Coordinates of C-alpha atoms in Angstrom, one line a residue:
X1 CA 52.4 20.7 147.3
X2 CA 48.5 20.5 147.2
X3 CA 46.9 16.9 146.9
X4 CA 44.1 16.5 144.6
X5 CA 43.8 12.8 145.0
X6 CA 40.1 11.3 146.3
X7 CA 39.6 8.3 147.3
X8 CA 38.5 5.6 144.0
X9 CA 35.0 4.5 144.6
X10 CA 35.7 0.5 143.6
X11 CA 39.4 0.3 145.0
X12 CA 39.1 3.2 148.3
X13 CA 43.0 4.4 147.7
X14 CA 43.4 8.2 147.3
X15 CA 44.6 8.9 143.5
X16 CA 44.0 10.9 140.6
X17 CA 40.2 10.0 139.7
X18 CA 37.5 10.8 137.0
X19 CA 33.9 11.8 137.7
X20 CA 31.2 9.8 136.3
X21 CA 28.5 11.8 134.7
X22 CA 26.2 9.2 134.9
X23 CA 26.3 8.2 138.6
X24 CA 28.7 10.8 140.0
X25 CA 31.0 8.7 141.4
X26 CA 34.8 9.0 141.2
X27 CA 36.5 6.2 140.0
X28 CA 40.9 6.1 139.6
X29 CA 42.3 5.3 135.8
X30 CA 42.5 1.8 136.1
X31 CA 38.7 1.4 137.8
X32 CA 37.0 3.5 135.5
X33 CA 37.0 1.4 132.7
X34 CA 36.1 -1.4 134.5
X35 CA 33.2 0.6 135.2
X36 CA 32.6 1.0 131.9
X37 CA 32.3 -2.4 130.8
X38 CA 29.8 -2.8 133.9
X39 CA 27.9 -0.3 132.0
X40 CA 28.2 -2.5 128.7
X41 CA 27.1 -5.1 130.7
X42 CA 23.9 -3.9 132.2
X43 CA 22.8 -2.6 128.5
X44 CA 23.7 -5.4 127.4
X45 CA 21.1 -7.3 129.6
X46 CA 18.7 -4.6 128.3
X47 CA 19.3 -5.4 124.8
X48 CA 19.2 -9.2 125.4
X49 CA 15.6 -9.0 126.8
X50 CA 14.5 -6.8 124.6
X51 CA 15.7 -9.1 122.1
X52 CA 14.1 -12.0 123.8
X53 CA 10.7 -9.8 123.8
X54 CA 10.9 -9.0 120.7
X55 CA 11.3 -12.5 119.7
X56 CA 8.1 -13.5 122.1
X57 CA 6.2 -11.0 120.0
X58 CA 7.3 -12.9 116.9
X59 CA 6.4 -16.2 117.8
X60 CA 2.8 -15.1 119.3
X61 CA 2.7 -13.5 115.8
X62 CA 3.0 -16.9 113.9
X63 CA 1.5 -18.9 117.1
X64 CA -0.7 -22.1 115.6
X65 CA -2.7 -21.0 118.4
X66 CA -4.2 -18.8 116.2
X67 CA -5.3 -20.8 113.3
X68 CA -6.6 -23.2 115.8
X69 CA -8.9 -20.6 117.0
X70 CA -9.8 -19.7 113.6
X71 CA -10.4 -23.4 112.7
X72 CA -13.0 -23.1 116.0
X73 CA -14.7 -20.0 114.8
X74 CA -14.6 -21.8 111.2
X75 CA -16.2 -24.8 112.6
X76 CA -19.0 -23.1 114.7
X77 CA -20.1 -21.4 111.9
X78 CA -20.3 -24.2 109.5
X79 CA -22.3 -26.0 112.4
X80 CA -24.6 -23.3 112.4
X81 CA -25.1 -22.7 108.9
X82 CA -25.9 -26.1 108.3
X83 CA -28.5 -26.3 111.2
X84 CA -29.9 -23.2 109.6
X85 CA -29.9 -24.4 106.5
X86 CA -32.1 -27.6 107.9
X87 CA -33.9 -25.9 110.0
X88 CA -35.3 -23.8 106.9
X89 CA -35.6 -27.4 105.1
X90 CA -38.1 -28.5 108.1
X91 CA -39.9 -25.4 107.9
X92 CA -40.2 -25.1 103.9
X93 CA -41.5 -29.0 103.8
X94 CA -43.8 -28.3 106.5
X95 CA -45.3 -25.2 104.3
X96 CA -45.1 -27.3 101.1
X97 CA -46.9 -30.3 103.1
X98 CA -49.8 -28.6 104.9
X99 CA -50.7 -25.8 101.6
X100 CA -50.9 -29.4 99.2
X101 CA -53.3 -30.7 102.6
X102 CA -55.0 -28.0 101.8
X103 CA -55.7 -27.9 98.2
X104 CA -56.2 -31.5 98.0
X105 CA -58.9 -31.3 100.9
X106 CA -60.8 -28.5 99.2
X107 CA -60.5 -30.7 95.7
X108 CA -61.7 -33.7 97.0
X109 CA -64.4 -31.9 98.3
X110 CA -65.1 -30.5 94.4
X111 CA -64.9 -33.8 93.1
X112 CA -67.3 -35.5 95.4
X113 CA -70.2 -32.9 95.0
X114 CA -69.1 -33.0 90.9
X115 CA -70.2 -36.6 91.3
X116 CA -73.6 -35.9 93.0
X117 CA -74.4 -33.6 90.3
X118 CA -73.4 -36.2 87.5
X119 CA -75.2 -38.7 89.5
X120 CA -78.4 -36.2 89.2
X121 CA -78.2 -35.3 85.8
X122 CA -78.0 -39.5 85.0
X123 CA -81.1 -39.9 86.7
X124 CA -83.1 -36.8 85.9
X125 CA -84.6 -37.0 90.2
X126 CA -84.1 -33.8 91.8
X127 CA -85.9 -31.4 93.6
X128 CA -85.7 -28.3 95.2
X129 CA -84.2 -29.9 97.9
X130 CA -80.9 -32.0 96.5
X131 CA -80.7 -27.9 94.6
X132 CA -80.5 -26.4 98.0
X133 CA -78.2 -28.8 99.3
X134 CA -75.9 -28.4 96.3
X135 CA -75.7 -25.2 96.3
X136 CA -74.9 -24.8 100.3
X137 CA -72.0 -27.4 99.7
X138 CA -70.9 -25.2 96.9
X139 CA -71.0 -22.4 99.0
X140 CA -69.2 -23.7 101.8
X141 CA -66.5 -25.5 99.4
X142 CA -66.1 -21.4 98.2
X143 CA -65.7 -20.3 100.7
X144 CA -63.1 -22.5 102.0
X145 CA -61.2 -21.6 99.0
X146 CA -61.9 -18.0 99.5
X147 CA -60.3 -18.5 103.3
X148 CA -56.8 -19.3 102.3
X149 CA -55.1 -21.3 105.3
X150 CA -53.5 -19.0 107.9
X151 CA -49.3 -19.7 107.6
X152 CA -46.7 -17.6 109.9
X153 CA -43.5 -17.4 110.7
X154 CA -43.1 -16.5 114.7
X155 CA -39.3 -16.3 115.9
X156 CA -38.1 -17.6 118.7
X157 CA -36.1 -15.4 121.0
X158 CA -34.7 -18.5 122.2
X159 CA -32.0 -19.2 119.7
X160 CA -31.5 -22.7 118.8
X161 CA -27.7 -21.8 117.5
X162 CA -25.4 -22.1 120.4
X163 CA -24.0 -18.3 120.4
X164 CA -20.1 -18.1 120.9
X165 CA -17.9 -14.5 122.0
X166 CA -14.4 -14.2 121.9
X167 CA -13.1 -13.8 125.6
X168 CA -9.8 -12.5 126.2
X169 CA -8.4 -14.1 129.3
X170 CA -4.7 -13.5 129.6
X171 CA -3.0 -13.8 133.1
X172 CA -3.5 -10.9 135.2
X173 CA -0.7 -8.6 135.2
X174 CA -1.8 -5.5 137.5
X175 CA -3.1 -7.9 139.7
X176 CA -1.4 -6.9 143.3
X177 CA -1.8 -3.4 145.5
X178 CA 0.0 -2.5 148.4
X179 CA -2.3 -3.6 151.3
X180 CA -1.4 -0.7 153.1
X181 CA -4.2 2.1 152.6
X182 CA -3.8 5.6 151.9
X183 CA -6.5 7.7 153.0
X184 CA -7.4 9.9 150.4
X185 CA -10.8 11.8 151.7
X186 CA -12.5 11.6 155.4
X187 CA -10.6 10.0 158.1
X188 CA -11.5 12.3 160.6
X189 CA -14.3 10.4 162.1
X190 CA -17.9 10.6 161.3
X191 CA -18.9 14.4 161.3
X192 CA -20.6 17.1 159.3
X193 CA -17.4 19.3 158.7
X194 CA -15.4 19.8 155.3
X195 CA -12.7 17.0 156.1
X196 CA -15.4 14.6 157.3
X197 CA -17.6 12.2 156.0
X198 CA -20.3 10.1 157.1
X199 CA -21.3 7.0 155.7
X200 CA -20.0 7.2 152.2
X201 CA -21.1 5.3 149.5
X202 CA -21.0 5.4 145.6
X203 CA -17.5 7.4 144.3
X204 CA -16.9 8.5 141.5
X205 CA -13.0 9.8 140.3
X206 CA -12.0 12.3 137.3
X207 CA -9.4 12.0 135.2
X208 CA -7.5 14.7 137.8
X209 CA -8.0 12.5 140.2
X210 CA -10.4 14.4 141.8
X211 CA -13.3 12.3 143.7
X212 CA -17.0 13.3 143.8
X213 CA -18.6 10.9 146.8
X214 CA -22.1 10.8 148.1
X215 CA -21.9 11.8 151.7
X216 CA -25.4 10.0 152.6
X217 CA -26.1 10.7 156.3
X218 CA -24.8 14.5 155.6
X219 CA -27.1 14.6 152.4
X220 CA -24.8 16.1 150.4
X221 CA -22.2 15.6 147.2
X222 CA -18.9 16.6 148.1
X223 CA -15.7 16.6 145.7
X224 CA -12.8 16.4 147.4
X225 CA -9.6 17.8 145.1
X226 CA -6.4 15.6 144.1
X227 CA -4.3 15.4 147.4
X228 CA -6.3 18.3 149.1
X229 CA -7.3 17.9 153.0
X230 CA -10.7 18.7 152.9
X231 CA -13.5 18.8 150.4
X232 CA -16.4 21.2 149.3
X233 CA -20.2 20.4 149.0
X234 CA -21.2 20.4 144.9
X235 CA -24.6 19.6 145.7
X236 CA -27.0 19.5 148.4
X237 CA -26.1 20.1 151.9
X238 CA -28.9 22.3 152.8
X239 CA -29.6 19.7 155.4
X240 CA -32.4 16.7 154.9
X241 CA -35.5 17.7 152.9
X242 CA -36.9 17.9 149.3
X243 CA -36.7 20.9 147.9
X244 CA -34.9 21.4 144.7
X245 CA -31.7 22.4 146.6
X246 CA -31.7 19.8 148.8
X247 CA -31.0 15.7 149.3
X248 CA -32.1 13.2 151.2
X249 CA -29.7 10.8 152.0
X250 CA -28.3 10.0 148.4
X251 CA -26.3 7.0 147.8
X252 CA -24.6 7.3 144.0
X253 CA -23.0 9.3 141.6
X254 CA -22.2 9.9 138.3
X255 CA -20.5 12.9 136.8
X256 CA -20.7 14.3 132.9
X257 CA -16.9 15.2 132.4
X258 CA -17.9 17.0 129.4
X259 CA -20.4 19.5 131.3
X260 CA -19.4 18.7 135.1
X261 CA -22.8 17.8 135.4
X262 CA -23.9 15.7 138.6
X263 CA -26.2 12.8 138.7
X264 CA -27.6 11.6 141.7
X265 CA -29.7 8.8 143.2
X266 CA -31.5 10.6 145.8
X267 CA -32.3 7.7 147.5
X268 CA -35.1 9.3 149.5
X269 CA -36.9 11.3 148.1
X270 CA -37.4 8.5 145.2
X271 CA -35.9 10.7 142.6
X272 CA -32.8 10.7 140.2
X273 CA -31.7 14.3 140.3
X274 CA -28.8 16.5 137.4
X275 CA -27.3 18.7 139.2
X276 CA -25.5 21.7 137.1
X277 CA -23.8 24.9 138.1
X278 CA -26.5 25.1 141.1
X279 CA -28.8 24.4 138.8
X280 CA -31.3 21.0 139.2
X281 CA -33.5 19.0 137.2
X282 CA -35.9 15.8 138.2
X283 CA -35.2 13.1 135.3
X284 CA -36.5 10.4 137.0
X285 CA -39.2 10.4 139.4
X286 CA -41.0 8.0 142.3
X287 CA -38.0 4.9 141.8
X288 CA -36.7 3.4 144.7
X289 CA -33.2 3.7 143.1
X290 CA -29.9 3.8 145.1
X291 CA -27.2 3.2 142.5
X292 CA -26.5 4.8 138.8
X293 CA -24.5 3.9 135.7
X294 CA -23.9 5.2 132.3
X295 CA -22.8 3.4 129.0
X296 CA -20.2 5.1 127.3
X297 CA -23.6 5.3 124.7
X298 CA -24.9 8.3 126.8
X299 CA -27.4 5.7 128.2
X300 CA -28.7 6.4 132.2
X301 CA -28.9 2.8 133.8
X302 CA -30.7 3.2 137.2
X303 CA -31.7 -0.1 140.1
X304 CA -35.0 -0.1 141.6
X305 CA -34.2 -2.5 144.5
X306 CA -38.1 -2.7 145.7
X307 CA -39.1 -3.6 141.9
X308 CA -36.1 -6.0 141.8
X309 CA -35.3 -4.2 138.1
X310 CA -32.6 -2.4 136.4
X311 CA -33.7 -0.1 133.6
X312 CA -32.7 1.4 131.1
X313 CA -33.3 5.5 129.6
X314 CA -32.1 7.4 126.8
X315 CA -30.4 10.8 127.8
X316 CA -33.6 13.7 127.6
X317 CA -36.1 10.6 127.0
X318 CA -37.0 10.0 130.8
X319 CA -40.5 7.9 130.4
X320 CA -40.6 4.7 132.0
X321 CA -37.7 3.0 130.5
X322 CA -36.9 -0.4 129.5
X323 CA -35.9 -3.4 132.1
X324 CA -32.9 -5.0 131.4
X325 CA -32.3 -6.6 134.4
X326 CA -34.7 -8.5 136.6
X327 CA -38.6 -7.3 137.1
X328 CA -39.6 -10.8 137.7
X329 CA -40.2 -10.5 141.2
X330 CA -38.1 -11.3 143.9
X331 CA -36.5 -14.4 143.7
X332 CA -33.2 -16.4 143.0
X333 CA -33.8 -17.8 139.7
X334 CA -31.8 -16.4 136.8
X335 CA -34.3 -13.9 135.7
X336 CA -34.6 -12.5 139.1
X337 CA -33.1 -10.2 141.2
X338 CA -33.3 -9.8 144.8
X339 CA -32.6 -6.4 146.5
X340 CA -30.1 -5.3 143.4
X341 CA -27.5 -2.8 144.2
X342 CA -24.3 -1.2 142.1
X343 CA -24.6 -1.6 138.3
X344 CA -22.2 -1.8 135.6
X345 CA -22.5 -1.7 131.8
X346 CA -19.8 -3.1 129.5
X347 CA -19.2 -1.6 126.2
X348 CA -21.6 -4.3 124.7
X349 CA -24.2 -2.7 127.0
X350 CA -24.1 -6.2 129.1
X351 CA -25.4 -5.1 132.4
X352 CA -23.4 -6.4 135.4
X353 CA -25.7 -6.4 138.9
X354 CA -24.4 -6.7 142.2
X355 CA -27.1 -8.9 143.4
X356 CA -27.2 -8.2 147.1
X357 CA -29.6 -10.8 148.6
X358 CA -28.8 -13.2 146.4
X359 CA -25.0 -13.1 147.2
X360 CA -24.2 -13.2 143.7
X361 CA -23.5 -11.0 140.7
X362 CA -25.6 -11.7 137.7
X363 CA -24.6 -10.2 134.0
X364 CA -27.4 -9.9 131.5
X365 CA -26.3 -9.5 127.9
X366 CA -28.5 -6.9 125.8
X367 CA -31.6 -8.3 125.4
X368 CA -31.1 -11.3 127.2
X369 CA -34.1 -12.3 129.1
X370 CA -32.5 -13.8 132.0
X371 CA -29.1 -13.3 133.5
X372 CA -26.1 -15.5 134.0
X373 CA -23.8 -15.6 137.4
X374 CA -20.5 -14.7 136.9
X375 CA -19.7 -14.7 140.6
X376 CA -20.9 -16.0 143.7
X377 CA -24.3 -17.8 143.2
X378 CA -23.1 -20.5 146.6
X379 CA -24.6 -18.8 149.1
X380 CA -23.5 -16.4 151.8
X381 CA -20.0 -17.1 153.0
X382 CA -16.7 -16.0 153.1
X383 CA -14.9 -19.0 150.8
X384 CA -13.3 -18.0 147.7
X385 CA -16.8 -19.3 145.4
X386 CA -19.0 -17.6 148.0
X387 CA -19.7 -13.5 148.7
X388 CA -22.2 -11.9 151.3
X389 CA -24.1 -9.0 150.2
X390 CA -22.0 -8.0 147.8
X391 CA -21.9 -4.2 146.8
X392 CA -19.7 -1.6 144.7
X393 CA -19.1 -3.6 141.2
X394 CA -16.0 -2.6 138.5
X395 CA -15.3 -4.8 135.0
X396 CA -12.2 -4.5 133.5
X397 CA -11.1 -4.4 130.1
X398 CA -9.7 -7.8 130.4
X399 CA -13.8 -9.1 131.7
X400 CA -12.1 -9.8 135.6
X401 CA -15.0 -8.4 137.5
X402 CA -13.6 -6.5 141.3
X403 CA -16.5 -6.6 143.4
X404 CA -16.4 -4.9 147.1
X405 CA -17.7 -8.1 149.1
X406 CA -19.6 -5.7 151.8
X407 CA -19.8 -8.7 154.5
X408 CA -16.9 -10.5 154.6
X409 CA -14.7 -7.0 154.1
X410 CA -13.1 -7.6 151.5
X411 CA -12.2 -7.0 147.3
X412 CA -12.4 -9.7 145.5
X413 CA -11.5 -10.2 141.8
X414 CA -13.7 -12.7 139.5
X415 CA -13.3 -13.8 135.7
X416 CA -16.2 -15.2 134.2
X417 CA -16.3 -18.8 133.8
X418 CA -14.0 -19.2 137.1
X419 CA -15.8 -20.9 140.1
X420 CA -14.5 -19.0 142.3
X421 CA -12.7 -15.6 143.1
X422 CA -9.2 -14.0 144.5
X423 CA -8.9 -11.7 147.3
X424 CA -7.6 -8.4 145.9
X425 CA -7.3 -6.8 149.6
X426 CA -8.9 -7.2 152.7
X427 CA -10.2 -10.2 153.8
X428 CA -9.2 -9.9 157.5
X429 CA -12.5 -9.2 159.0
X430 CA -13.7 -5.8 160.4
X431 CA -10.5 -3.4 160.7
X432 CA -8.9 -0.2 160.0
X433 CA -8.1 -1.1 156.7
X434 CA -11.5 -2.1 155.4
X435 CA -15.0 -2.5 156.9
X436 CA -18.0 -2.7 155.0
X437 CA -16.3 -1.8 151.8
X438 CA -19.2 -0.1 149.6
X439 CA -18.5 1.9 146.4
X440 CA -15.6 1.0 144.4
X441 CA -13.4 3.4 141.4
X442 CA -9.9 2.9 139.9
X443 CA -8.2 6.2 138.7
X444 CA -6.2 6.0 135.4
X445 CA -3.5 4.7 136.5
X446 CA -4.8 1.7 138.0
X447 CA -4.5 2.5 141.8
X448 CA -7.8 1.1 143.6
X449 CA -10.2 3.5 145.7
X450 CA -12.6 1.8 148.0
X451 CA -15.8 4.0 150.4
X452 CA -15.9 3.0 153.5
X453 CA -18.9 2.8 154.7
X454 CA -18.4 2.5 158.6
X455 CA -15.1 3.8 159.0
X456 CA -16.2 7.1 157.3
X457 CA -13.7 7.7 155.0
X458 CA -12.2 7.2 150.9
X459 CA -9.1 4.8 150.7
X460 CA -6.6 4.3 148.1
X461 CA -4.8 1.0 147.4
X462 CA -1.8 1.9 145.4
X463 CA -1.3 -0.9 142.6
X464 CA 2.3 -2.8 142.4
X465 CA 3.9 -2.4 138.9
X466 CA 6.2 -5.5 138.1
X467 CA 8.9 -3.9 136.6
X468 CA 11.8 -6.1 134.4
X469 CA 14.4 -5.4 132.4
X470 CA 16.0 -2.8 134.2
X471 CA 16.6 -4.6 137.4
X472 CA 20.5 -5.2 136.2
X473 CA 20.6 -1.3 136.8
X474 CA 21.3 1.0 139.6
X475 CA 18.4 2.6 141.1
X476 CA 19.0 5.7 139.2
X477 CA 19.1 4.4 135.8
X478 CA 16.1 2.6 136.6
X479 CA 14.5 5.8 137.4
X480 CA 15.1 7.6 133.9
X481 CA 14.6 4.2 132.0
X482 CA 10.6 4.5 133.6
X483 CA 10.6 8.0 133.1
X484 CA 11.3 7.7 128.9
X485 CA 9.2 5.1 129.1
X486 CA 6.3 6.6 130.8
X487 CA 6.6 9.7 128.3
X488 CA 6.9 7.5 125.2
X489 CA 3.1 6.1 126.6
X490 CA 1.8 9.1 128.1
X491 CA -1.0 9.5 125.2
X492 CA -1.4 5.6 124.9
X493 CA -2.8 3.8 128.0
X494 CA -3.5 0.5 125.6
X495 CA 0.2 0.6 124.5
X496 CA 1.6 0.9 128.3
X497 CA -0.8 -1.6 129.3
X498 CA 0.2 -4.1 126.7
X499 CA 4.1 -3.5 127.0
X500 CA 3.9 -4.0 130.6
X501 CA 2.0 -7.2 130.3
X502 CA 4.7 -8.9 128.4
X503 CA 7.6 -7.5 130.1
X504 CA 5.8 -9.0 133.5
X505 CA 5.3 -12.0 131.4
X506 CA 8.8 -12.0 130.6
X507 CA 9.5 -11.2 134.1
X508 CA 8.0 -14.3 135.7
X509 CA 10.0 -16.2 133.8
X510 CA 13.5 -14.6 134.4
X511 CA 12.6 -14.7 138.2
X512 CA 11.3 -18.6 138.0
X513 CA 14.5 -19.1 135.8
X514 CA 16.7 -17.5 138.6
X515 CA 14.7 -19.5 141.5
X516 CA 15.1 -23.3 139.8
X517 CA 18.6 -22.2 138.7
X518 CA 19.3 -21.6 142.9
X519 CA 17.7 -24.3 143.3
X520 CA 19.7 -26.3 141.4
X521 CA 23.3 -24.8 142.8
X522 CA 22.2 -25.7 146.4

């Protein structure tokens, strides 16, 4: 008689068994249902932390945090009113005061010469001289009156209302990459050929995942496709020189996704060069600029590190721009800049300035007239409140501020008001990994790329996702849960990034839970 028994995957006797769909294994007729109710149990862990995320979102919802900050923002602004509201006081008393000065000056004048020519009449002795007196005092006292006194109103840039901005500071969540490197473009030592580089600097990555670098010693642009082994020159690299066609050791990048247009700072040949289907234009001419940046305004911000100055041009309006950074000479103090080099503009058109001498990194609101350090400023060093020479410069949409830290070899991450940053990766000294880190990008999906400059080549630091909820499940349920969940966000990057930062919130807590709760057995 043929045997059909297999072995039961929970009690390992051979018997009559049933397939699971779900992890395809076999499991006899009194197992399987315990496997079911494992089953229960893991959704049932599912639905009790999305319960207990759903009742987080609640209480955040009704948090008196809230009106507290409201009652700050209610506060501030019936501070400033009411120093406005004196301040115009001062200034209408002042008027009021000096215009009755005035009149009463001019009328005492009147009276006095009305008494000389009372005084005259009385006595009936004058002659043509008291009548040419009188009349030159008349004269004089008209016009006085005729010459009204001069009254303006100058503003004061200098605002004497302490400005406030709401910061949003939450606790990193995609704050960890795996420290082991990918390379993703070069490797092959320093060279001339496709699948070489040598000395990259600024990067630049498209929403493919393609990456555009400035090859600066080969004085060319080359993109090098997702995952591909080599790249291809998209501008320049019809060796050193100035013609149209050519490049002369350019250092940064930016490319119009709309167009595929190329934007270059041909360091040089002192010129800021489009590029566009082999096609070139000059759109900004004899500037000492090395690094480039666009607002999402359609605004070209370029450095000029000789001038100490970041300007400022309108897209087809190249004239000589507007300084928004610096051009007070070189120096340390907060409206200087001393050898500037990568730029970054936030969505407020705040300029953030790698400020390379200075070992620093200065942010200048719009208009400002000085800047204000939001990282380093203590020197060159390598502790956590110090950088050294600091380069390739990214801001979040959280404010934290990753800033390749060119000396000590190194990313570091900043938030403003902090006194001092966190090592993102690197930090090891001169090594395989990273040495002399320069230009800096993150792809959509959060994954860190870094140029490096002396080991010739593009690396890619994978970020860590700190994934809860599902960790009750096998490893193949876990798979499909993050695959629904990556199509339910694939058109809503705000929504994934929001749902992941609670549900890392949420993790921390389960693991800390789990930790004191071992702690506690032992």
């Amino acid at each position: 008689m043929a045997n059909n028994k297999r072995k039961c995957f929970t009690c390992d006797r051979e018997k009559n068994t049933y397939t699971c769909e779900g992890c395809s294994k076999r499991f006899c007729f009194i197992h399987i249902p315990e496997h079911h109710q494992r089953l229960n149990e893991e959704l049932h862990h599912i639905v009790d932390n999305y319960n207990e995320f759903k009742e987080r979102i609640n209480k955040q919802k009704k948090s008196s945090q809230n009106y507290s900050l409201i009652q700050q923002i209610d506060r501030w602004e019936e501070v400033s009113i009411e120093k406005i509201k004196q301040k115009a006081k001062d200034c209408r008393k002042m008027v009021i005061g000096s215009l009755q000065t005035y009149i009463n000056d001019i009328e005492t004048k009147f009276n006095n010469l009305n008494k000389q020519i009372q005084q005259l009449q009385i006595q009936n002795d004058f002659n043509e001289i008291n009548l040419i007196y009188l009349r030159n005092q008349l004269r004089t006292i008209t016009e006085e009156l005729n010459n009204p006194l001069n009254i303006s109103i100058p503003e004061d840039p200098q605002s004497f209302i302490n400005e406030i901005s709401i910061i949003l500071s939450k606790k990193p969540k995609f704050n960890k990459w795996k420290q082991d490197a990918i390379i993703v473009a070069g490797g092959n030592g320093e060279g001339e050929k496709l699948n070489q580089l040598y000395h990259p600097e600024g990067i630049f990555i498209d929403k493919q995942k393609n990456i555009f670098i400035a090859d600066r010693f080969n004085h060319r642009i080359v993109e090098w496709k997702y995952n591909a082994k080599e790249g291809q020159t998209v501008a320049g690299g019809n060796e050193l020189g100035n013609r149209m066609d050519q490049l002369n050791y350019p250092t940064d990048i930016i490319v119009d996704q709309q167009n595929y247009s190329i934007i270059i700072a041909d360091w040089q040949n002192r010129r800021v060069i489009q590029w566009l289907n082999q096609k070139q234009q000059i759109l900004i001419n004899n500037i000492d600029c090395s690094r480039l940046a666009m607002d999402e305004y359609g605004f070209l911000y370029a450095n000029d590190y000789k001038k100490n100055e970041v300007r400022r041009w309108k897209m087809g309006e190249y004239n000589e721009g507007i300084v928004v950074a610096g051009g007070n000479g070189q120096g340390n103090q907060l409206n200087q800049l001393n050898s500037p080099t990568f730029i970054f503009v936030d969505e407020h058109q705040s300029v953030y300035v790698s400020d390379g001498s200075n070992h620093r990194v200065m942010k200048w609101r719009k208009d400002a007239t000085e800047g204000r350090i939001v990282a380093g400023g203590n020197g060159k060093g390598r502790n956590l409140n110090q950088l050294s020479s600091p380069e390739g410069l990214i801001v979040d949409n959280f404010g934290r501020i990753y800033i390749s830290d060119f000396g000590n070899h190194r990313i570091v991450r900043w938030c403003e008001q902090k006194e001092e940053g966190e090592v993102v990766v690197g930090g090891n000294g001169e090594g395989i990994q990273l040495n002399s880190p320069g230009g800096l990008s993150f792809d959509d999906e959060g994954n860190l790329y870094i140029g490096n400059y002396i080991n010739h080549r593009i690396t890619k630091f994978e970020i860590i996702l700190l994934l809860v909820g599902y960790f009750c499940l096998e490893k193949k349920y876990q798979d499909i849960m993050l695959a629904d969940f990556r199509a339910f966000c694939a058109n809503d990057n705000k929504r994934l990034v929001n749902f992941w930062n609670e549900l890392n919130d949420l993790a921390n807590e389960k693991i800390n839970e789990k930790q004191r709760t071992s702690s506690n057995d032992n």
